[in-house]
C-alpha cells in the first residue's frame, strides 16, 4: 500500500477478491456501478472511496455497525482490538461475536482494510468529533514543533531522542496508553486534574494568557496541563485541544454506546381477510379525504405562504372543516401535491386540471395514483409539525425509509396453514406494532434520521402506511406488496368498491351515499344540498338555500326533479318534492339587472330624446322610470358619448353633489436604466443544444462486470471526449470517476447531485438536470432546489454523484 492512504480502496485489494468476491461486492455496493460503469479497477476503487458511495453503504448498516465504526474513528481510524473492546465495554459473549460480525461486514463492504484494520479515509472522517472527542494523538501532536515534543517527553519521564520523528513516535505511544495518561495526570496539581476532566468531558475551555513550556514555568492549572502535553493550543487565540486517546483515558468509567441486541419484533397470526378488510377500509377513507380536500380547495380560498406551503392556521382550519385529524390533512396535502392534483399558485392552494381527470377514475385507480406518489415521496410528511412545505428537505430520503420499513414487516408466510382452507388460512403480523419504530431506528439508523428523531420519524412513516392501507392489522397488505414489487397498486385494490352513482334520499331531507360517490353524483348533490358528513357514508342535507342555489345556477324545477329522480334509490320523498315546489314558486318574483350608471333629469322629453338617439345605441340606454335612464356603459364613457352627440350632461356623486372635472397634467413614465447584466434567457440562447446519446446503456450485471474488470488492466485510458476534457480541466476538485459521471450526465441528459460552493463561500447540495456545457468552464442547468435555471462554475463543484431512483 505504498503511496496509498491507510484504509483506502485500491485496485490490488479489488483484484484479490476474485470473480465471485468482486461480484458480491458490486451487489452490496451497487451505487458504485451506476451508469457510466467503471472502466477499470482503479476507477471502481475511486468510486468506492467517494463520500456519496460510503454514505450509500452506511444507509444499509444497522446501529451496532455505525456505533463500532464511530468508536474506531475515535481511536484514530484503526482497529486496536483490546482498546476497542474496552471502549465499547465488551467483557463477555455475545458482544465479542457481535463485534466480529460487525468488523467482517465492514471489511466485506470495503469500508475497512481487513489486513491493517484501518477504516477508509472517508469513513474515518465521517464524524467531526467521534464520540464527542477530539483529534487522534498522531494528528494532534504531528503539528507541534520538535522542541515542544521534547518538553512533553521530559514531562512524561521519557528518554528524549534527537530526531523529531523519534520523539513524536514516543509521545504518541505514551498518550495512547490509558494507564500512562492517568499516571501523568495523577502527578499534576488537583486544580489541573479538575480542568483536564472538564476538557475530557467535552467542555470548551478558552485561556488567552501566553504560556510556552519551553520558556515559562507553569503557574496556573492550564499551564501545568500544557506543560505535560495532555492538552495543546493550536493557536494563541484558540481554545485548548485534547487528543481523543487522552480524553478517553480521563473519562472515568466511560464506555461508548454499543447496542448489540436488535429490538425484538414479536409476530402473531391473523386472518388474511382481516388484513384485506382493514386495507380496503383505510384506502377508501383516504381517497374520500383527498376528494374532500381538493373539493374544498376548489370552492374556498386556502391561503399559501409566501415561502410556499400551507401555514399552521390554514391546516387547523382544514382539520375543522374536513372533520379529520391533522395527520390526515398533512398526508392528503403532501400526496395531492406530489400526484399533481394540487398546486400552490397565486398565493393559494387550488386543484389542477389533473384533478378533474382523477375524479373520473374508479376509487382503486384514484388510490393507485396516490400510493405511487407516496412510495417515491422524498419526505415524511407526518414527521414534521407546524407549516407544511413541499420544498423542505429532510436529513434522509423518505422513500428509502419506506422501503426499509416495509421490508421489516414483509409477510413471507401469507399462505394458509397445512389445510390450505381459506377459512383457516392465516398471515403473520406484528403482535405489537409500537415496537416497530424502535426496530427500524436500530436496523436503518441513517435512513431514520438523527438519533433523537429516528424512532419518531419511523413511527410517522408507519402511521402514513396505515392511513394509506399499505399495512393493516400489523401486516403488509396487498397494496404494500404491490408497491414493493412495482406492480400496479390498483390491482391490489380490486376489492375497493366502485364509485356510487346513486343516493338514498330520505324524508328528513338528507341524501346518504355509502362508499365513494362518483364525480357526477357529488357534483349534483353539491349543487343542490350541503355536505354534512364525509366518511364511510357521506351525507348531504337539502335546505331552502341549497335548492335556491341550484335554481340560481340555471336549473329549472322540472330539470332538478328529473336529475334527482335519476340518482334516487326509491324515488323522491314527499318532503323534498314540497321543498322544491315551494322554492320554485317564489324563485324569480323579483328581478335584478346590471346597470353601469344612470341618467337623471326632470325633463322627461329630453330623456326620451336621448333614449331614441341613434348615435347612442352603443350605450344600451333603457327607460327605468320617466325621469331615469339606465346605461350599460361606465360613467366616463357615457358622458363622452352624450357630449359627442351634442348633449351637455353633468356628473354627480351619490348624494347629488356635482363633480367638478379637472384635467390632470400627463407625465410620461421615467425610462428604465439599461440592464447591465445579460438575462438568463438570452444567455441560454447562446448555448448549443447537447448531443443526443447514441450508444446503448452499459451492462451493469455484477457477474459480467466483475469478469470484465478483472480481465482488463488496473488502469484504463478514457476515450477522447471534448466534454470530459472540459470537465476534467476545470473541475479540479473532482476525481476521475466523478468527472466521468458529470460528463456522462451532460452527454446523456441525466440528473446528478453536486456539492457546490457559491461566491460567498457557502456550500450547498444541488440536484441539477437538463445540463448544458457553456464556454467550456460553466454549466447551465435546471436546479431542483431553486426551481429555476442556474449557472454553475465547474471550478466550484466539489463532488458529483448520480441521481437515481431509490431502491
C-alpha atoms as one frame of an Amber mdcrd trajectory, in Angstrom:
protein
   0.000   0.000   0.000   2.945   2.278  -0.633   1.787   5.727  -1.654  -1.743
   4.957  -0.569  -3.706   6.414   2.350  -4.267   3.843   5.085  -7.533   2.004
   4.569  -8.092   3.362   1.061  -9.614   1.025  -1.522  -7.061   0.028  -4.158
  -7.138  -1.908  -7.387  -4.928  -4.560  -5.797  -7.451  -5.160  -2.993 -10.263
  -5.444  -5.522  -8.329  -7.849  -7.733  -7.539 -10.030  -4.717 -11.291 -10.639
  -4.224 -11.520 -12.786  -7.352 -14.505 -13.027  -9.659 -17.126 -14.188  -7.160
 -15.908 -11.882  -4.402 -15.879  -8.831  -6.671 -19.356  -9.645  -7.996 -20.612
  -9.913  -4.398 -19.058  -6.542  -3.583 -20.690  -4.970  -6.643 -24.054  -6.254
  -5.453 -23.511  -4.864  -1.953 -22.205  -1.526  -3.247 -24.431  -1.209  -6.330
 -24.290   2.607  -6.187 -20.660   2.420  -7.394 -21.615   0.790 -10.702 -24.318
   3.155 -11.897 -24.025   4.300 -15.482 -21.383   5.077 -16.679 -19.977   1.842
 -15.307 -16.346   1.931 -14.180 -13.861   1.135 -16.948 -11.158  -0.218 -14.656
 -10.474  -1.433 -11.144  -8.758   1.868 -10.336 -11.860   3.815 -11.327 -14.061
   1.456  -9.288 -11.757   1.972  -6.289 -12.136   5.752  -6.682 -15.901   5.461
  -6.713 -15.989   3.214  -3.660 -13.929   5.785  -1.775 -16.216   8.771  -2.502
 -18.360  10.288   0.235 -21.548   9.564  -1.747 -20.752   5.865  -2.105 -19.710
   5.479   1.548 -22.909   7.234   2.654 -24.994   4.914   0.480 -23.276   1.908
   2.070 -23.822   3.233   5.597 -27.545   3.643   4.926 -27.771  -0.134   4.785
 -25.969  -0.879   8.048 -27.531  -1.221  11.486 -26.989   0.909  14.567 -24.469
  -1.511  16.062 -22.233  -1.266  12.976 -22.484   2.503  12.971 -21.523   2.654
  16.648 -18.488   0.420  16.136 -17.324   2.487  13.161 -17.600   5.671  15.227
 -15.658   4.075  18.084 -12.890   3.011  15.688 -12.794   6.536  14.275 -12.445
   7.883  17.819  -9.444   5.579  18.325  -7.658   7.041  15.319  -9.398   5.175
  12.490  -7.648   1.826  13.012  -8.987  -1.195  14.874  -6.959  -1.916  18.010
  -8.946  -4.816  19.378  -8.187  -4.532  23.133  -8.699  -0.759  23.163 -11.876
  -1.089  21.070 -13.378  -3.768  23.326 -12.521  -1.727  26.393 -14.113   1.397
  24.864 -17.307  -0.488  23.937 -17.500  -2.194  27.326 -17.260  -5.678  25.816
 -16.478  -8.250  28.501 -18.335 -11.420  27.543 -20.460 -13.086  24.888 -22.480
 -12.305  22.870 -20.757  -8.949  22.485 -17.423 -10.258  21.093 -19.161 -12.346
  18.441 -21.335  -9.352  17.574 -18.188  -7.242  17.209 -16.662  -9.895  14.940
 -19.734  -9.797  12.708 -19.565  -6.007  12.510 -15.880  -5.942  11.586 -16.418
  -8.672   8.989 -19.282  -6.694   7.492 -17.214  -3.515   7.291 -14.460  -5.425
   5.520 -16.937  -7.086   3.130 -18.320  -3.675   2.212 -14.763  -2.375   1.561
 -15.213   0.150   4.349 -12.248  -1.269   6.249  -8.965  -2.907   5.241  -9.045
  -6.361   6.904  -5.248  -6.534   6.893  -4.412  -3.286   8.673  -7.789  -2.767
  10.351  -7.886   0.806   9.018 -11.203   2.392   8.021 -11.410   4.061   4.640
 -10.408   7.731   4.884 -13.952   8.919   4.149 -15.488   6.718   6.835 -12.789
   7.595   9.380 -13.501  11.282   8.798 -17.290  10.969   8.709 -17.588  12.321
  12.274 -16.195  15.761  13.072 -15.795  14.714  16.708 -16.466  10.969  17.078
 -17.985  10.220  20.486 -17.605  13.923  21.223 -13.817  13.504  21.289 -11.059
  15.467  19.638  -8.315  14.766  17.098  -6.345  11.490  17.332  -2.958  11.807
  19.040  -0.965  11.090  15.876  -2.617  14.014  14.077  -2.692  16.434  17.013
   0.966  16.114  18.034   2.331  15.967  14.472   1.722  19.729  14.144   3.862
  20.567  17.223   7.484  21.645  16.973  10.341  19.342  17.913  11.137  21.433
  20.985   7.532  21.222  22.217   7.546  17.458  21.736  10.792  17.140  23.695
   9.248  19.147  26.541   6.246  16.809  26.568   8.558  13.777  26.586  10.543
  15.100  29.554   7.298  15.828  31.464   6.182  12.245  30.858   9.548  10.881
  32.029  10.566   9.612  28.576  14.006   9.335  27.076  14.352  12.342  24.759
  15.587  11.467  21.289  17.292  13.718  18.792  15.075  13.430  15.707  11.514
  14.813  15.692  10.061  11.625  14.208  11.501   9.577  17.075  10.220  11.969
  19.740   6.798  12.163  18.048   6.507   8.356  17.980   7.424   8.135  21.675
   4.947  10.880  22.676   2.102   9.369  20.644   2.813   5.891  22.036   2.721
   7.347  25.554  -0.531   9.253  25.159  -2.458   6.413  23.542  -1.760   4.226
  26.600  -4.569   4.873  29.151  -2.520   3.788  32.162   0.352   6.112  31.284
  -2.033   9.025  30.696  -3.693   8.523  34.066  -0.294   8.218  35.748   0.904
  11.511  34.222  -2.358  13.255  35.207  -2.201  11.959  38.777   1.118  13.784
  39.353  -0.433  17.163  38.465  -1.982  19.621  40.987  -5.598  18.951  41.901
  -6.966  22.089  40.075  -5.205  20.929  36.915  -6.732  17.461  37.246 -10.208
  19.031  37.554  -9.534  21.122  34.454  -8.427  18.051  32.488 -11.588  16.151
  33.478 -13.764  19.046  32.279 -11.998  19.147  28.927 -12.206  15.351  28.609
 -15.984  15.530  29.151 -16.294  17.907  26.192 -16.309  21.320  27.866 -14.800
  24.143  25.781 -12.043  25.915  27.731 -10.564  29.182  26.417  -7.430  30.622
  28.035  -5.797  33.526  26.248  -2.792  34.235  28.557   0.538  33.482  26.869
   2.391  30.397  28.072   5.144  28.291  26.460   6.518  25.101  28.048   9.966
  25.985  26.685  10.308  29.498  28.133   7.944  29.720  31.135   7.422  27.906
  34.407   3.839  26.645  34.910   1.851  28.628  37.448  -1.848  28.302  36.649
  -3.774  24.997  36.200  -3.845  25.459  32.439  -0.063  25.969  32.382   0.500
  22.606  34.067  -1.889  20.901  31.608   0.002  22.336  28.621   3.444  21.681
  30.118   2.843  17.940  30.400   1.375  17.757  26.875  -2.049  16.419  27.841
  -3.609  19.472  26.152  -2.232  21.729  23.439  -3.145  25.053  21.952  -3.161
  25.109  18.168  -3.080  28.922  18.005  -2.532  31.544  20.658  -6.105  32.783
  20.394  -7.799  29.358  20.238  -9.184  27.061  22.882  -7.392  24.108  24.438
  -7.384  20.856  22.484  -7.080  17.349  23.890  -6.471  14.296  21.732  -9.116
  11.571  21.654  -6.979   8.940  23.397  -6.196  11.203  26.355  -9.853  12.217
  26.714 -10.935   8.565  26.762  -8.340   7.720  29.407  -9.505  10.578  31.640
 -13.227   9.849  31.323 -13.906   7.911  34.465 -15.722   4.634  33.721 -16.777
   5.771  30.242 -17.991   3.260  27.657 -19.158   4.139  24.181 -22.703   3.213
  23.104 -22.888  -0.358  21.786 -26.433  -1.591  21.189 -25.597  -5.124  20.044
 -29.090  -6.507  20.783 -31.584  -5.931  17.992 -35.049  -4.931  19.274 -37.319
  -7.957  19.009 -40.428  -7.898  16.839 -42.931 -10.440  18.087 -45.181 -11.976
  15.451 -48.696 -13.307  15.645 -51.202 -14.874  13.269 -54.161 -13.029  11.787
 -56.771 -13.911   9.241 -55.919 -12.621   5.728 -59.478 -11.344   5.465 -58.840
  -9.091   8.464 -55.784  -7.587   6.747 -57.612  -7.196   3.435 -60.681  -5.605
   5.018 -58.539  -3.191   7.005 -56.616  -2.191   3.886 -59.773  -1.546   1.861
 -61.362   0.464   4.670 -58.273   2.652   5.071 -57.805   3.082   1.310 -61.430
   4.050   0.771 -61.369   6.560   3.611 -58.148   8.112   2.333 -59.481   8.517
  -1.206 -62.549  10.267   0.187 -60.350  12.527   2.337 -58.318  13.604  -0.690
 -61.509  14.264  -2.680 -62.898  16.326   0.204 -59.708  18.373   0.498 -59.470
  19.115  -3.212 -63.173  19.885  -3.423 -62.809  22.356  -0.554 -59.796  23.980
  -2.217 -61.784  24.373  -5.424 -64.632  26.183  -3.619 -62.884  28.153  -0.875
 -59.627  30.032  -0.680 -56.870  28.144   1.118 -54.075  30.662   1.538 -50.497
  29.588   0.828 -47.408  31.015   2.475 -45.122  33.328   0.535 -42.328  30.836
   1.072 -44.531  28.042  -0.270 -46.687  25.504   1.535 -49.612  25.834   3.922
 -49.353  27.508   7.332 -50.438  26.100  10.659 -53.578  28.267  10.804 -54.799
  27.028   7.444 -54.053  23.445   8.447 -56.095  23.925  11.635 -58.969  25.338
   9.544 -58.826  22.340   7.215 -58.911  19.954  10.191 -62.069  21.633  11.441
 -63.718  21.957   8.032 -62.943  18.456   6.786 -63.585  16.901  10.222 -60.474
  14.756  10.159 -57.172  14.535  12.020 -54.149  16.738  11.412 -52.204  13.691
  10.208 -54.798  13.082   7.501 -54.688  16.721   6.390 -50.895  16.745   6.193
 -50.744  13.493   4.250 -53.536  14.449   1.846 -51.846  17.805   1.158 -48.484
  16.162   0.505 -49.765  13.361  -1.723 -52.223  15.560  -3.633 -49.353  17.906
  -4.439 -46.937  15.063  -5.280 -49.512  13.401  -7.561 -50.073  16.640  -9.466
 -53.639  17.112  -8.224 -52.945  20.219  -6.115 -50.873  23.288  -6.970 -49.698
  26.226  -4.885 -50.175  29.140  -7.224 -51.141  32.768  -6.824 -50.868  32.675
  -3.058 -53.357  29.867  -2.584 -53.811  26.119  -2.964 -56.037  25.057  -5.842
 -56.723  21.809  -7.718 -55.080  21.300 -11.101 -56.681  20.083 -14.313 -55.405
  16.627 -13.366 -57.925  16.629 -10.515 -60.825  16.637 -12.994 -59.415  13.561
 -14.712 -58.703  11.917 -11.340 -62.373  12.292 -10.377 -63.438  10.271 -13.420
 -61.427   7.253 -12.239 -62.636   4.430 -10.048 -61.591   4.629  -6.370 -58.953
   1.915  -6.906 -57.320   3.882  -9.708 -57.580   7.107  -7.704 -55.787   5.469
  -4.810 -53.159   3.915  -7.094 -52.034   7.390  -8.151 -51.763   8.477  -4.521
 -49.938   5.301  -3.481 -47.353   5.712  -6.240 -46.784   9.310  -5.181 -46.306
   8.241  -1.547 -43.855   5.473  -2.441 -41.480   7.927  -4.162 -42.091  10.942
  -1.905 -38.687  12.247  -0.684 -40.087  13.468   2.643 -42.070  12.006   5.559
 -44.979  14.489   5.908 -46.123  13.250   9.313 -42.610  13.569  10.784 -42.840
  17.363  10.817 -45.066  19.780  12.710 -46.051  23.358  12.041 -46.404  24.577
   8.471 -46.346  22.113   5.578 -43.950  22.970   2.767 -43.304  20.570  -0.147
 -39.921  22.224  -0.818 -38.485  21.354   2.597 -35.703  18.802   2.707 -35.106
  16.133   5.341 -31.910  14.514   6.653 -32.623  11.173   4.976 -34.730  10.185
   1.942 -38.254   9.263   2.959 -38.663   6.882   0.014 -35.725   4.767   1.197
 -37.126   4.677   4.739 -40.480   3.398   3.427 -38.808   0.576   1.539 -36.764
  -0.371   4.596 -39.773  -0.209   6.902 -41.929  -2.358   4.624 -39.151  -4.932
   4.408 -39.295  -5.383   8.182 -42.971  -6.290   8.108 -42.960  -8.248   4.860
 -45.192 -11.250   5.233 -43.388 -14.366   3.994 -45.993 -16.731   5.378 -49.112
 -15.457   3.691 -50.128 -18.913   2.578 -52.625 -20.720   4.751 -51.931 -23.464
   7.227 -51.415 -27.023   6.082 -55.105 -27.403   5.401 -54.996 -24.647   2.817
 -58.605 -23.870   3.636 -59.422 -20.189   3.196 -61.447 -20.297   6.375 -58.403
 -21.381   8.373 -55.720 -19.523   6.381 -53.548 -17.217   8.422 -50.976 -14.489
   7.825 -48.171 -13.325  10.068 -48.419  -9.870  11.589 -46.720  -7.810  14.252
 -48.091  -8.593  17.664 -47.310  -5.045  18.822 -46.582  -2.556  16.066 -45.496
   0.067  18.613 -42.138  -1.754  18.755 -41.580  -1.356  15.015 -40.278   2.273
  15.030 -37.561   1.361  17.538 -36.599  -1.702  15.486 -36.438   0.389  12.317
 -34.311   3.019  14.057 -31.878   0.220  15.051 -31.939  -1.581  11.708 -31.592
   1.516   9.491 -30.291   4.375  11.666 -29.151   6.639   8.828 -32.446   6.223
   6.975 -34.478   7.001  10.065 -32.606  10.284  10.604 -30.810  11.810  13.611
 -30.713   9.542  16.679 -33.001  11.769  18.730 -35.597  11.801  15.923 -35.146
   8.326  14.444 -37.876   6.489  16.356 -40.415   9.297  15.875 -39.628   9.535
  12.144 -40.007   5.788  11.636 -43.266   5.887  13.605 -44.548   8.699  11.383
 -43.759   6.648   8.285 -45.618   3.672   9.769 -48.625   5.887  10.502 -48.655
   7.018   6.856 -48.660   3.389   5.716 -51.658   2.702   7.977 -53.629   5.691
   6.687 -52.921   4.672   3.113 -53.769   0.997   3.624 -50.260  -0.283   2.824
 -50.308  -2.034   6.203 -53.246  -3.183   8.295 -53.609  -5.232  11.461 -49.808
  -5.154  11.805 -49.220  -6.920   8.462 -48.255  -5.910   4.950 -51.335  -5.659
   2.707 -51.739  -6.397  -0.969 -51.223  -2.704  -1.651 -47.960  -2.731   0.326
 -46.687  -5.754  -1.595 -47.671  -4.150  -4.903 -45.689  -1.039  -4.033 -42.730
  -3.201  -3.018 -42.737  -5.251  -6.209 -43.518  -2.370  -8.559 -46.774  -3.889
  -9.828 -49.966  -1.915 -10.412 -51.386  -0.867  -6.995 -54.890  -0.673  -8.491
 -54.889  -4.461  -8.945 -54.334  -4.937  -5.225 -57.329  -2.680  -4.540 -59.699
  -4.532  -6.852 -61.961  -5.158  -3.881 -62.392  -1.444  -3.314 -65.997  -0.557
  -4.000 -66.621   1.256  -7.277 -67.809   4.815  -7.162 -71.513   5.030  -6.310
 -73.785   6.752  -8.773 -76.956   6.667  -6.636 -78.025   8.003  -3.255 -80.757
   7.264  -0.754 -82.944  10.380  -0.453 -84.726  10.385   2.896 -87.788  12.101
   4.327 -85.641  14.163   6.723 -84.284  15.989   3.639 -80.920  14.168   3.643
 -79.128  12.261   0.898 -76.960   9.333   2.074 -74.253   7.773  -0.096 -72.407
   4.742   1.245 -68.883   4.321  -0.082 -67.259   6.706  -2.539 -69.656   8.857
  -4.579 -68.950   9.307  -8.268 -67.858  12.707  -9.505 -71.225  13.248 -11.259
 -73.170  12.338  -8.106 -71.006  14.601  -5.927 -71.398  17.457  -8.398 -75.206
  17.110  -8.456 -75.626  16.865  -4.680 -73.142  19.682  -4.047 -75.184  21.918
  -6.361 -78.489  21.500  -4.508 -77.571  20.299  -0.983 -74.990  21.000   1.730
 -72.427  18.342   2.673 -72.640  17.477   6.370 -70.548  14.325   6.772 -67.915
  12.650   4.636 -66.548   9.227   5.540 -67.701   5.646   5.158 -71.063   7.230
   4.367 -71.411  10.771   3.034 -74.481  12.781   3.986 -75.889  15.856   2.245
 -78.824  17.918   3.570 -81.362  19.807   1.431 -82.492  23.246   2.615 -84.297
  26.257   1.097 -80.969  27.993   0.487 -79.357  24.935  -1.145 -82.322  24.358
  -3.504 -82.402  28.073  -4.338 -78.668  27.800  -5.138 -79.426  25.146  -7.738
 -82.170  27.249  -9.352 -79.860  30.279  -9.356 -77.302  28.353 -11.412 -79.814
  27.604 -14.180 -81.681  24.535 -13.024 -85.434  24.596 -13.501 -87.928  22.909
 -11.224 -88.524  20.184 -13.802 -84.846  19.514 -14.583 -83.908  19.393 -10.881
 -86.690  16.879 -10.205 -85.604  14.719 -13.139 -81.901  14.744 -12.171 -82.615
  13.867  -8.537 -85.062  11.147  -9.544 -82.380   9.568 -11.758 -79.964   9.105
  -8.835 -82.529   8.360  -6.095 -82.829   4.833  -4.736 -86.586   4.555  -4.225
 -87.690   7.862  -5.744 -88.051  11.364  -4.303 -89.534  11.633  -0.802 -92.598
  13.858  -0.485 -90.937  16.474   1.824 -88.238  17.063  -0.793 -90.838  17.492
  -3.539 -92.711  20.041  -1.392 -89.466  21.904  -0.721 -88.586  22.098  -4.429
 -92.165  23.242  -5.296 -92.161  25.952  -2.616 -88.750  27.389  -3.594 -89.527
  27.220  -7.347 -92.848  29.096  -6.837 -91.077  32.024  -5.150 -87.965  31.952
  -7.281 -87.666  34.879  -9.719 -90.544  37.034  -8.439 -88.001  39.838  -8.029
 -85.694  40.540 -10.994 -82.368  42.331 -10.955 -80.451  43.930 -13.797 -76.885
  45.118 -14.037 -76.567  48.895 -14.522 -73.263  50.638 -15.048 -74.637  54.186
 -14.496 -77.933  56.128 -14.511 -79.062  59.363 -16.167 -81.478  61.507 -14.146
 -83.441  64.528 -15.336 -86.725  66.267 -14.560 -87.098  66.927 -18.305 -88.842
  63.751 -19.375 -88.930  64.804 -23.035 -85.165  65.238 -23.059 -84.633  61.784
 -21.632 -86.996  60.331 -24.239 -84.972  62.096 -26.972 -81.706  60.748 -25.596
 -83.149  57.218 -25.438 -84.258  57.486 -29.087 -80.929  58.975 -30.334 -79.443
  56.552 -32.901 -75.853  57.644 -32.165 -76.238  56.499 -28.525 -77.355  52.936
 -29.227 -73.968  51.606 -28.088 -74.751  52.760 -24.550 -77.646  50.289 -24.193
 -79.959  53.004 -22.811 -83.297  51.903 -21.381 -86.002  53.857 -19.525 -86.470
  52.622 -15.958 -88.813  55.476 -14.993 -89.971  58.700 -16.692 -87.085  60.578
 -15.082 -84.402  57.803 -15.028 -82.398  56.266 -17.857 -80.057  53.265 -17.310
 -76.828  52.840 -19.255 -74.792  49.653 -19.751 -71.524  51.599 -20.070 -69.393
  53.155 -17.310 -69.915  56.778 -16.329 -66.922  58.239 -18.186 -67.802  56.511
 -21.474 -71.484  57.527 -21.156 -70.565  61.196 -20.545 -68.186  61.217 -23.516
 -70.818  59.708 -25.858 -73.502  62.198 -24.735 -71.189  65.161 -25.285 -70.188
  63.876 -28.714 -73.887  63.640 -29.614 -74.368  67.324 -28.632 -75.832  66.971
 -25.150 -74.441  68.672 -22.046 -74.524  66.210 -19.131 -73.046  66.832 -15.679
 -71.758  64.055 -13.433 -72.811  63.950  -9.800 -71.936  61.990  -6.666 -74.258
  59.528  -4.936 -75.601  62.295  -2.710 -76.392  64.537  -5.711 -73.375  66.839
  -5.337 -71.967  67.917  -8.756 -68.490  66.567  -9.535 -66.040  69.200 -10.858
 -63.851  67.655 -13.553 -60.281  68.895 -13.726 -57.827  67.923 -16.418 -54.787
  66.212 -14.911 -51.384  67.028 -16.346 -49.979  63.924 -18.035 -46.441  62.805
 -17.415 -44.509  60.195 -19.322 -43.108  57.415 -17.140 -39.392  57.517 -16.431
 -37.371  55.393 -18.794 -35.762  52.439 -17.055 -31.996  52.253 -16.995 -30.376
  49.907 -19.434 -29.752  46.486 -17.955 -26.098  45.850 -17.221 -26.425  42.050
 -16.945 -27.338  39.726 -19.772 -30.557  37.904 -18.914 -30.522  34.169 -18.338
 -32.969  33.662 -21.185 -30.744  35.423 -23.710 -27.695  33.635 -22.347 -29.363
  30.284 -22.839 -29.974  31.122 -26.473 -26.190  31.251 -26.955 -25.674  27.749
 -25.575 -25.660  24.963 -28.175 -28.089  22.112 -27.694 -26.458  18.976 -26.249
 -25.887  15.988 -28.464 -28.304  13.119 -28.249 -26.981   9.921 -26.707 -26.314
   7.352 -29.405 -24.650   4.488 -27.550 -26.664   1.790 -25.765 -26.677   1.674
 -21.965 -23.687  -0.084 -20.413 -24.128  -3.546 -18.874 -24.321  -3.466 -15.089
 -24.780  -7.155 -14.235 -22.375  -7.667 -11.310 -21.018 -11.012 -12.523 -20.432
  -9.794 -16.071 -18.918  -6.515 -14.944 -16.628  -8.262 -12.439 -15.223 -10.507
 -15.189 -14.688  -7.513 -17.493 -12.854  -5.519 -14.826 -10.625  -8.439 -13.802
  -9.793  -9.215 -17.434  -8.603  -5.646 -18.070  -5.689  -3.664 -16.678  -5.926
  -1.925 -13.314  -5.911   1.443 -15.036  -7.581   2.135 -18.393  -7.288   5.257
 -20.518 -10.545   7.052 -21.270 -11.534   7.563 -24.894 -11.162  11.197 -26.067
 -14.272  13.199 -25.275 -14.451  17.020 -25.520 -16.994  17.258 -22.684 -14.926
  15.057 -20.374 -11.804  17.025 -21.330 -13.517  20.318 -20.398 -14.867  18.945
 -17.125 -11.538  17.406 -16.096  -9.651  20.559 -16.990 -11.805  22.977 -14.968
 -13.400  20.895 -12.177 -10.114  20.132 -10.432 -11.756  19.096  -7.152 -13.395
  16.093  -8.811 -11.841  12.667  -9.015 -11.505  10.984 -12.388 -14.578   8.879
 -11.662 -16.648  11.923 -10.654 -15.562  13.811 -13.783 -16.736  10.877 -15.901
 -20.088  10.802 -14.098 -20.638  14.530 -14.735 -19.549  14.311 -18.376 -21.842
  11.319 -18.889 -24.770  13.240 -17.344 -24.164  16.199 -19.680 -23.896  13.932
 -22.712 -26.989  11.863 -21.894 -29.342  14.421 -20.300 -29.225  12.762 -16.867
 -29.641  14.425 -13.454 -26.761  14.479 -10.975 -26.326  15.698  -7.410 -23.415
  18.078  -6.824 -21.861  19.765  -3.824 -21.326  23.383  -4.840 -19.548  26.397
  -3.339 -21.151  29.768  -4.099 -19.411  33.147  -4.409 -19.817  33.802  -0.685
 -18.077  30.545   0.208 -21.252  28.745   1.316 -21.622  25.080   0.420 -24.910
  23.511  -0.669 -26.072  20.259  -2.225 -27.947  20.660  -5.510 -29.648  18.215
  -7.845 -29.378  19.575 -11.383 -30.801  18.344 -14.689 -31.003  19.370 -18.356
 -27.315  20.198 -18.028 -25.532  22.068 -20.810 -21.845  22.907 -21.034 -21.342
  26.613 -21.794 -17.986  28.069 -22.763 -16.131  25.006 -21.531 -15.920  26.230
 -17.927 -19.527  26.578 -16.737 -22.781  24.642 -16.711 -26.295  25.921 -17.370
 -28.810  23.596 -15.714 -32.197  23.406 -14.052 -31.731  23.432 -10.268 -34.371
  21.476  -8.356 -33.550  23.329  -5.135 -34.157  26.788  -6.639 -36.756  25.618
  -9.165 -35.047  27.722 -11.823 -32.176  27.708 -14.276 -28.805  28.459 -12.740
 -25.183  28.867 -13.802 -22.581  26.636 -12.111 -18.852  27.204 -12.470 -17.008
  23.908 -12.861 -14.189  25.009 -10.568 -16.696  25.447  -7.699 -18.090  21.883
  -7.882 -16.659  19.759  -5.061 -18.336  16.376  -5.564 -20.660  14.658  -8.052
 -22.865  11.616  -7.624 -25.529  10.071  -9.872 -29.140  10.833  -9.007 -31.003
   7.568  -9.250 -34.393   6.365  -8.039 -34.157   4.929  -4.544 -34.481   1.211
  -4.462
